[in-house]
Amino acid sequence: MKFVENSFFCMQLYVSGSDAFKNNITLFTRILDRLLDGYDNRLRPGLGDRVTEVKTDIYVTSFGPVSDTDMEYTVDVFFRQRWTDERLKFNGPMNILRLNNLMASKIWTPDTFFHNGKKSVAHNMTMPNKLLRIMENGTLLYTMRCPCTIK
């Protein structure tokens, strides 16, 4: 009888956990829908009021080969950009929305480039290697893997 009681308890926990998961997905969907309602990704944040400051950093994962004759080299990096978009502030049970590359096409993203880059593309092995995080205060962290040939 003890086994049956324990099995029932485990079953209740699983169902309750499943319901909580469904509720979180529903809440997550509502937050995303509200963020995108009326959002125009053609307009940069703070248009007319202030300059949009985009902070960047690069994490190098591989370097080379170096071509002395062509005076160029290849580097594979994770390129991260951070900026704030007041239109994307939200309130919810989570502090950060972790999103995939599909959401990145729906919001404003900076048009950054490597000045001495000969060829720079976002890595697209099976899926684009991009990650977007939106914090409650509207700060975004956009990360992409980017192989570059630099002159």
mmCIF file with all atom_site columns, C-alpha atoms in Angstrom:
data_model
loop_
_atom_site.group_PDB
_atom_site.id
_atom_site.type_symbol
_atom_site.label_atom_id
_atom_site.label_alt_id
_atom_site.label_comp_id
_atom_site.label_asym_id
_atom_site.label_entity_id
_atom_site.label_seq_id
_atom_site.pdbx_PDB_ins_code
_atom_site.Cartn_x
_atom_site.Cartn_y
_atom_site.Cartn_z
_atom_site.occupancy
_atom_site.B_iso_or_equiv
_atom_site.pdbx_formal_charge
_atom_site.auth_seq_id
_atom_site.auth_comp_id
_atom_site.auth_asym_id
_atom_site.auth_atom_id
_atom_site.pdbx_PDB_model_num
ATOM 1   C CA . MET A 1 1   ? 0.000  0.000  0.000   1.00 0.00 ? 1   MET A CA 1
ATOM 2   C CA . LYS A 1 2   ? 2.894  2.308  0.761   1.00 0.00 ? 2   LYS A CA 1
ATOM 3   C CA . PHE A 1 3   ? 4.125  1.945  -2.845  1.00 0.00 ? 3   PHE A CA 1
ATOM 4   C CA . VAL A 1 4   ? 0.719  2.954  -4.228  1.00 0.00 ? 4   VAL A CA 1
ATOM 5   C CA . GLU A 1 5   ? 0.618  6.055  -2.007  1.00 0.00 ? 5   GLU A CA 1
ATOM 6   C CA . ASN A 1 6   ? 4.119  7.084  -3.094  1.00 0.00 ? 6   ASN A CA 1
ATOM 7   C CA . SER A 1 7   ? 3.249  6.526  -6.753  1.00 0.00 ? 7   SER A CA 1
ATOM 8   C CA . PHE A 1 8   ? 0.146  8.690  -6.376  1.00 0.00 ? 8   PHE A CA 1
ATOM 9   C CA . PHE A 1 9   ? 2.191  11.435 -4.705  1.00 0.00 ? 9   PHE A CA 1
ATOM 10  C CA . CYS A 1 10  ? 4.761  11.344 -7.517  1.00 0.00 ? 10  CYS A CA 1
ATOM 11  C CA . MET A 1 11  ? 1.969  11.479 -10.078 1.00 0.00 ? 11  MET A CA 1
ATOM 12  C CA . GLN A 1 12  ? 0.474  14.563 -8.402  1.00 0.00 ? 12  GLN A CA 1
ATOM 13  C CA . LEU A 1 13  ? 3.849  16.293 -8.366  1.00 0.00 ? 13  LEU A CA 1
ATOM 14  C CA . TYR A 1 14  ? 4.406  15.574 -12.032 1.00 0.00 ? 14  TYR A CA 1
ATOM 15  C CA . VAL A 1 15  ? 0.968  16.887 -13.035 1.00 0.00 ? 15  VAL A CA 1
ATOM 16  C CA . SER A 1 16  ? 1.369  19.976 -10.858 1.00 0.00 ? 16  SER A CA 1
ATOM 17  C CA . GLY A 1 17  ? 4.814  20.630 -12.326 1.00 0.00 ? 17  GLY A CA 1
ATOM 18  C CA . SER A 1 18  ? 3.417  20.184 -15.814 1.00 0.00 ? 18  SER A CA 1
ATOM 19  C CA . ASP A 1 19  ? 0.636  22.711 -15.105 1.00 0.00 ? 19  ASP A CA 1
ATOM 20  C CA . ALA A 1 20  ? 3.160  25.223 -13.777 1.00 0.00 ? 20  ALA A CA 1
ATOM 21  C CA . PHE A 1 21  ? 5.253  24.737 -16.920 1.00 0.00 ? 21  PHE A CA 1
ATOM 22  C CA . LYS A 1 22  ? 2.208  25.370 -19.148 1.00 0.00 ? 22  LYS A CA 1
ATOM 23  C CA . ASN A 1 23  ? 1.336  28.484 -17.138 1.00 0.00 ? 23  ASN A CA 1
ATOM 24  C CA . ASN A 1 24  ? 4.899  29.798 -17.539 1.00 0.00 ? 24  ASN A CA 1
ATOM 25  C CA . ILE A 1 25  ? 4.762  29.224 -21.296 1.00 0.00 ? 25  ILE A CA 1
ATOM 26  C CA . THR A 1 26  ? 1.443  31.068 -21.493 1.00 0.00 ? 26  THR A CA 1
ATOM 27  C CA . LEU A 1 27  ? 2.837  33.953 -19.434 1.00 0.00 ? 27  LEU A CA 1
ATOM 28  C CA . PHE A 1 28  ? 6.019  34.012 -21.513 1.00 0.00 ? 28  PHE A CA 1
ATOM 29  C CA . THR A 1 29  ? 3.937  34.168 -24.720 1.00 0.00 ? 29  THR A CA 1
ATOM 30  C CA . ARG A 1 30  ? 1.812  37.027 -23.344 1.00 0.00 ? 30  ARG A CA 1
ATOM 31  C CA . ILE A 1 31  ? 4.914  39.033 -22.401 1.00 0.00 ? 31  ILE A CA 1
ATOM 32  C CA . LEU A 1 32  ? 6.402  38.571 -25.884 1.00 0.00 ? 32  LEU A CA 1
ATOM 33  C CA . ASP A 1 33  ? 3.117  39.490 -27.574 1.00 0.00 ? 33  ASP A CA 1
ATOM 34  C CA . ARG A 1 34  ? 2.857  42.676 -25.467 1.00 0.00 ? 34  ARG A CA 1
ATOM 35  C CA . LEU A 1 35  ? 6.447  43.633 -26.238 1.00 0.00 ? 35  LEU A CA 1
ATOM 36  C CA . LEU A 1 36  ? 5.914  43.332 -29.983 1.00 0.00 ? 36  LEU A CA 1
ATOM 37  C CA . ASP A 1 37  ? 2.467  44.955 -30.083 1.00 0.00 ? 37  ASP A CA 1
ATOM 38  C CA . GLY A 1 38  ? 2.982  48.260 -31.906 1.00 0.00 ? 38  GLY A CA 1
ATOM 39  C CA . TYR A 1 39  ? 6.777  47.812 -31.964 1.00 0.00 ? 39  TYR A CA 1
ATOM 40  C CA . ASP A 1 40  ? 8.458  49.136 -35.129 1.00 0.00 ? 40  ASP A CA 1
ATOM 41  C CA . ASN A 1 41  ? 11.826 47.486 -35.672 1.00 0.00 ? 41  ASN A CA 1
ATOM 42  C CA . ARG A 1 42  ? 12.736 50.065 -38.330 1.00 0.00 ? 42  ARG A CA 1
ATOM 43  C CA . LEU A 1 43  ? 13.086 52.755 -35.650 1.00 0.00 ? 43  LEU A CA 1
ATOM 44  C CA . ARG A 1 44  ? 16.086 52.785 -33.372 1.00 0.00 ? 44  ARG A CA 1
ATOM 45  C CA . PRO A 1 45  ? 15.584 53.158 -29.604 1.00 0.00 ? 45  PRO A CA 1
ATOM 46  C CA . GLY A 1 46  ? 15.435 56.760 -28.392 1.00 0.00 ? 46  GLY A CA 1
ATOM 47  C CA . LEU A 1 47  ? 14.900 58.168 -31.888 1.00 0.00 ? 47  LEU A CA 1
ATOM 48  C CA . GLY A 1 48  ? 14.822 61.971 -31.676 1.00 0.00 ? 48  GLY A CA 1
ATOM 49  C CA . ASP A 1 49  ? 15.712 62.021 -27.957 1.00 0.00 ? 49  ASP A CA 1
ATOM 50  C CA . ARG A 1 50  ? 19.158 60.528 -27.602 1.00 0.00 ? 50  ARG A CA 1
ATOM 51  C CA . VAL A 1 51  ? 21.888 58.540 -29.269 1.00 0.00 ? 51  VAL A CA 1
ATOM 52  C CA . THR A 1 52  ? 21.593 54.766 -28.910 1.00 0.00 ? 52  THR A CA 1
ATOM 53  C CA . GLU A 1 53  ? 24.809 53.592 -27.275 1.00 0.00 ? 53  GLU A CA 1
ATOM 54  C CA . VAL A 1 54  ? 25.782 50.077 -28.309 1.00 0.00 ? 54  VAL A CA 1
ATOM 55  C CA . LYS A 1 55  ? 28.512 48.402 -26.275 1.00 0.00 ? 55  LYS A CA 1
ATOM 56  C CA . THR A 1 56  ? 30.374 45.564 -27.959 1.00 0.00 ? 56  THR A CA 1
ATOM 57  C CA . ASP A 1 57  ? 32.869 42.910 -27.016 1.00 0.00 ? 57  ASP A CA 1
ATOM 58  C CA . ILE A 1 58  ? 34.476 40.014 -28.809 1.00 0.00 ? 58  ILE A CA 1
ATOM 59  C CA . TYR A 1 59  ? 35.468 36.596 -27.511 1.00 0.00 ? 59  TYR A CA 1
ATOM 60  C CA . VAL A 1 60  ? 37.957 34.946 -29.872 1.00 0.00 ? 60  VAL A CA 1
ATOM 61  C CA . THR A 1 61  ? 37.484 31.181 -30.205 1.00 0.00 ? 61  THR A CA 1
ATOM 62  C CA . SER A 1 62  ? 40.093 30.576 -32.914 1.00 0.00 ? 62  SER A CA 1
ATOM 63  C CA . PHE A 1 63  ? 42.737 32.573 -34.747 1.00 0.00 ? 63  PHE A CA 1
ATOM 64  C CA . GLY A 1 64  ? 44.344 31.659 -38.073 1.00 0.00 ? 64  GLY A CA 1
ATOM 65  C CA . PRO A 1 65  ? 45.434 30.920 -40.634 1.00 0.00 ? 65  PRO A CA 1
ATOM 66  C CA . VAL A 1 66  ? 47.481 34.037 -41.315 1.00 0.00 ? 66  VAL A CA 1
ATOM 67  C CA . SER A 1 67  ? 48.348 34.779 -44.939 1.00 0.00 ? 67  SER A CA 1
ATOM 68  C CA . ASP A 1 68  ? 51.497 36.907 -45.291 1.00 0.00 ? 68  ASP A CA 1
ATOM 69  C CA . THR A 1 69  ? 51.078 37.233 -49.054 1.00 0.00 ? 69  THR A CA 1
ATOM 70  C CA . ASP A 1 70  ? 47.456 38.458 -48.913 1.00 0.00 ? 70  ASP A CA 1
ATOM 71  C CA . MET A 1 71  ? 48.009 40.324 -45.639 1.00 0.00 ? 71  MET A CA 1
ATOM 72  C CA . GLU A 1 72  ? 44.882 38.824 -44.096 1.00 0.00 ? 72  GLU A CA 1
ATOM 73  C CA . TYR A 1 73  ? 43.923 36.408 -41.350 1.00 0.00 ? 73  TYR A CA 1
ATOM 74  C CA . THR A 1 74  ? 40.886 34.443 -40.276 1.00 0.00 ? 74  THR A CA 1
ATOM 75  C CA . VAL A 1 75  ? 39.355 34.641 -36.836 1.00 0.00 ? 75  VAL A CA 1
ATOM 76  C CA . ASP A 1 76  ? 36.259 32.958 -35.352 1.00 0.00 ? 76  ASP A CA 1
ATOM 77  C CA . VAL A 1 77  ? 34.578 35.036 -32.648 1.00 0.00 ? 77  VAL A CA 1
ATOM 78  C CA . PHE A 1 78  ? 31.511 35.418 -30.502 1.00 0.00 ? 78  PHE A CA 1
ATOM 79  C CA . PHE A 1 79  ? 30.444 38.999 -31.149 1.00 0.00 ? 79  PHE A CA 1
ATOM 80  C CA . ARG A 1 80  ? 28.293 40.472 -28.365 1.00 0.00 ? 80  ARG A CA 1
ATOM 81  C CA . GLN A 1 81  ? 26.337 43.710 -28.463 1.00 0.00 ? 81  GLN A CA 1
ATOM 82  C CA . ARG A 1 82  ? 24.490 45.362 -25.592 1.00 0.00 ? 82  ARG A CA 1
ATOM 83  C CA . TRP A 1 83  ? 22.067 48.291 -25.749 1.00 0.00 ? 83  TRP A CA 1
ATOM 84  C CA . THR A 1 84  ? 18.870 49.502 -24.104 1.00 0.00 ? 84  THR A CA 1
ATOM 85  C CA . ASP A 1 85  ? 15.504 49.792 -25.830 1.00 0.00 ? 85  ASP A CA 1
ATOM 86  C CA . GLU A 1 86  ? 12.949 51.419 -23.516 1.00 0.00 ? 86  GLU A CA 1
ATOM 87  C CA . ARG A 1 87  ? 10.127 49.959 -25.628 1.00 0.00 ? 87  ARG A CA 1
ATOM 88  C CA . LEU A 1 88  ? 11.100 46.441 -24.509 1.00 0.00 ? 88  LEU A CA 1
ATOM 89  C CA . LYS A 1 89  ? 10.746 46.893 -20.743 1.00 0.00 ? 89  LYS A CA 1
ATOM 90  C CA . PHE A 1 90  ? 8.578  44.234 -19.122 1.00 0.00 ? 90  PHE A CA 1
ATOM 91  C CA . ASN A 1 91  ? 7.359  42.972 -15.755 1.00 0.00 ? 91  ASN A CA 1
ATOM 92  C CA . GLY A 1 92  ? 7.143  39.283 -15.100 1.00 0.00 ? 92  GLY A CA 1
ATOM 93  C CA . PRO A 1 93  ? 8.213  36.421 -12.880 1.00 0.00 ? 93  PRO A CA 1
ATOM 94  C CA . MET A 1 94  ? 11.454 36.081 -14.857 1.00 0.00 ? 94  MET A CA 1
ATOM 95  C CA . ASN A 1 95  ? 14.194 38.742 -14.961 1.00 0.00 ? 95  ASN A CA 1
ATOM 96  C CA . ILE A 1 96  ? 15.531 37.759 -18.368 1.00 0.00 ? 96  ILE A CA 1
ATOM 97  C CA . LEU A 1 97  ? 13.798 36.560 -21.527 1.00 0.00 ? 97  LEU A CA 1
ATOM 98  C CA . ARG A 1 98  ? 16.150 34.178 -23.370 1.00 0.00 ? 98  ARG A CA 1
ATOM 99  C CA . LEU A 1 99  ? 15.189 34.060 -27.024 1.00 0.00 ? 99  LEU A CA 1
ATOM 100 C CA . ASN A 1 100 ? 16.474 32.501 -30.224 1.00 0.00 ? 100 ASN A CA 1
ATOM 101 C CA . ASN A 1 101 ? 17.426 34.093 -33.535 1.00 0.00 ? 101 ASN A CA 1
ATOM 102 C CA . LEU A 1 102 ? 13.812 34.366 -34.771 1.00 0.00 ? 102 LEU A CA 1
ATOM 103 C CA . MET A 1 103 ? 13.041 37.112 -32.251 1.00 0.00 ? 103 MET A CA 1
ATOM 104 C CA . ALA A 1 104 ? 16.111 39.080 -33.358 1.00 0.00 ? 104 ALA A CA 1
ATOM 105 C CA . SER A 1 105 ? 14.495 39.712 -36.747 1.00 0.00 ? 105 SER A CA 1
ATOM 106 C CA . LYS A 1 106 ? 11.458 41.274 -35.046 1.00 0.00 ? 106 LYS A CA 1
ATOM 107 C CA . ILE A 1 107 ? 13.291 43.933 -33.047 1.00 0.00 ? 107 ILE A CA 1
ATOM 108 C CA . TRP A 1 108 ? 15.717 46.730 -33.870 1.00 0.00 ? 108 TRP A CA 1
ATOM 109 C CA . THR A 1 109 ? 19.312 45.538 -33.994 1.00 0.00 ? 109 THR A CA 1
ATOM 110 C CA . PRO A 1 110 ? 22.405 47.664 -34.642 1.00 0.00 ? 110 PRO A CA 1
ATOM 111 C CA . ASP A 1 111 ? 23.984 47.656 -38.088 1.00 0.00 ? 111 ASP A CA 1
ATOM 112 C CA . THR A 1 112 ? 27.519 47.003 -36.887 1.00 0.00 ? 112 THR A CA 1
ATOM 113 C CA . PHE A 1 113 ? 30.424 45.958 -39.076 1.00 0.00 ? 113 PHE A CA 1
ATOM 114 C CA . PHE A 1 114 ? 34.148 45.278 -38.898 1.00 0.00 ? 114 PHE A CA 1
ATOM 115 C CA . HIS A 1 115 ? 35.953 48.210 -40.520 1.00 0.00 ? 115 HIS A CA 1
ATOM 116 C CA . ASN A 1 116 ? 38.826 46.141 -41.925 1.00 0.00 ? 116 ASN A CA 1
ATOM 117 C CA . GLY A 1 117 ? 36.743 43.020 -42.484 1.00 0.00 ? 117 GLY A CA 1
ATOM 118 C CA . LYS A 1 118 ? 37.100 41.399 -45.889 1.00 0.00 ? 118 LYS A CA 1
ATOM 119 C CA . LYS A 1 119 ? 34.434 38.781 -45.225 1.00 0.00 ? 119 LYS A CA 1
ATOM 120 C CA . SER A 1 120 ? 32.315 38.625 -42.056 1.00 0.00 ? 120 SER A CA 1
ATOM 121 C CA . VAL A 1 121 ? 29.188 36.499 -41.836 1.00 0.00 ? 121 VAL A CA 1
ATOM 122 C CA . ALA A 1 122 ? 27.024 35.169 -39.051 1.00 0.00 ? 122 ALA A CA 1
ATOM 123 C CA . HIS A 1 123 ? 27.604 31.439 -38.574 1.00 0.00 ? 123 HIS A CA 1
ATOM 124 C CA . ASN A 1 124 ? 24.672 29.387 -39.912 1.00 0.00 ? 124 ASN A CA 1
ATOM 125 C CA . MET A 1 125 ? 25.442 25.726 -39.232 1.00 0.00 ? 125 MET A CA 1
ATOM 126 C CA . THR A 1 126 ? 22.001 23.999 -39.091 1.00 0.00 ? 126 THR A CA 1
ATOM 127 C CA . MET A 1 127 ? 20.560 27.195 -37.524 1.00 0.00 ? 127 MET A CA 1
ATOM 128 C CA . PRO A 1 128 ? 21.935 30.718 -37.174 1.00 0.00 ? 128 PRO A CA 1
ATOM 129 C CA . ASN A 1 129 ? 24.162 30.845 -34.081 1.00 0.00 ? 129 ASN A CA 1
ATOM 130 C CA . LYS A 1 130 ? 22.468 33.839 -32.479 1.00 0.00 ? 130 LYS A CA 1
ATOM 131 C CA . LEU A 1 131 ? 21.119 34.378 -28.988 1.00 0.00 ? 131 LEU A CA 1
ATOM 132 C CA . LEU A 1 132 ? 19.069 37.300 -27.749 1.00 0.00 ? 132 LEU A CA 1
ATOM 133 C CA . ARG A 1 133 ? 18.407 38.136 -24.106 1.00 0.00 ? 133 ARG A CA 1
ATOM 134 C CA . ILE A 1 134 ? 16.045 40.887 -22.984 1.00 0.00 ? 134 ILE A CA 1
ATOM 135 C CA . MET A 1 135 ? 16.301 42.098 -19.387 1.00 0.00 ? 135 MET A CA 1
ATOM 136 C CA . GLU A 1 136 ? 13.360 43.593 -17.444 1.00 0.00 ? 136 GLU A CA 1
ATOM 137 C CA . ASN A 1 137 ? 14.741 47.130 -17.811 1.00 0.00 ? 137 ASN A CA 1
ATOM 138 C CA . GLY A 1 138 ? 14.846 46.863 -21.630 1.00 0.00 ? 138 GLY A CA 1
ATOM 139 C CA . THR A 1 139 ? 18.562 46.096 -21.894 1.00 0.00 ? 139 THR A CA 1
ATOM 140 C CA . LEU A 1 140 ? 19.341 43.631 -24.675 1.00 0.00 ? 140 LEU A CA 1
ATOM 141 C CA . LEU A 1 141 ? 22.305 41.309 -25.077 1.00 0.00 ? 141 LEU A CA 1
ATOM 142 C CA . TYR A 1 142 ? 22.674 40.012 -28.624 1.00 0.00 ? 142 TYR A CA 1
ATOM 143 C CA . THR A 1 143 ? 25.329 37.354 -29.201 1.00 0.00 ? 143 THR A CA 1
ATOM 144 C CA . MET A 1 144 ? 26.329 35.758 -32.483 1.00 0.00 ? 144 MET A CA 1
ATOM 145 C CA . ARG A 1 145 ? 29.089 33.495 -33.684 1.00 0.00 ? 145 ARG A CA 1
ATOM 146 C CA . CYS A 1 146 ? 30.946 35.181 -36.498 1.00 0.00 ? 146 CYS A CA 1
ATOM 147 C CA . PRO A 1 147 ? 33.801 33.777 -38.603 1.00 0.00 ? 147 PRO A CA 1
ATOM 148 C CA . CYS A 1 148 ? 35.743 36.712 -40.147 1.00 0.00 ? 148 CYS A CA 1
ATOM 149 C CA . THR A 1 149 ? 38.473 37.164 -42.703 1.00 0.00 ? 149 THR A CA 1
ATOM 150 C CA . ILE A 1 150 ? 40.255 40.403 -41.848 1.00 0.00 ? 150 ILE A CA 1
ATOM 151 C CA . LYS A 1 151 ? 42.688 42.400 -43.971 1.00 0.00 ? 151 LYS A CA 1
#
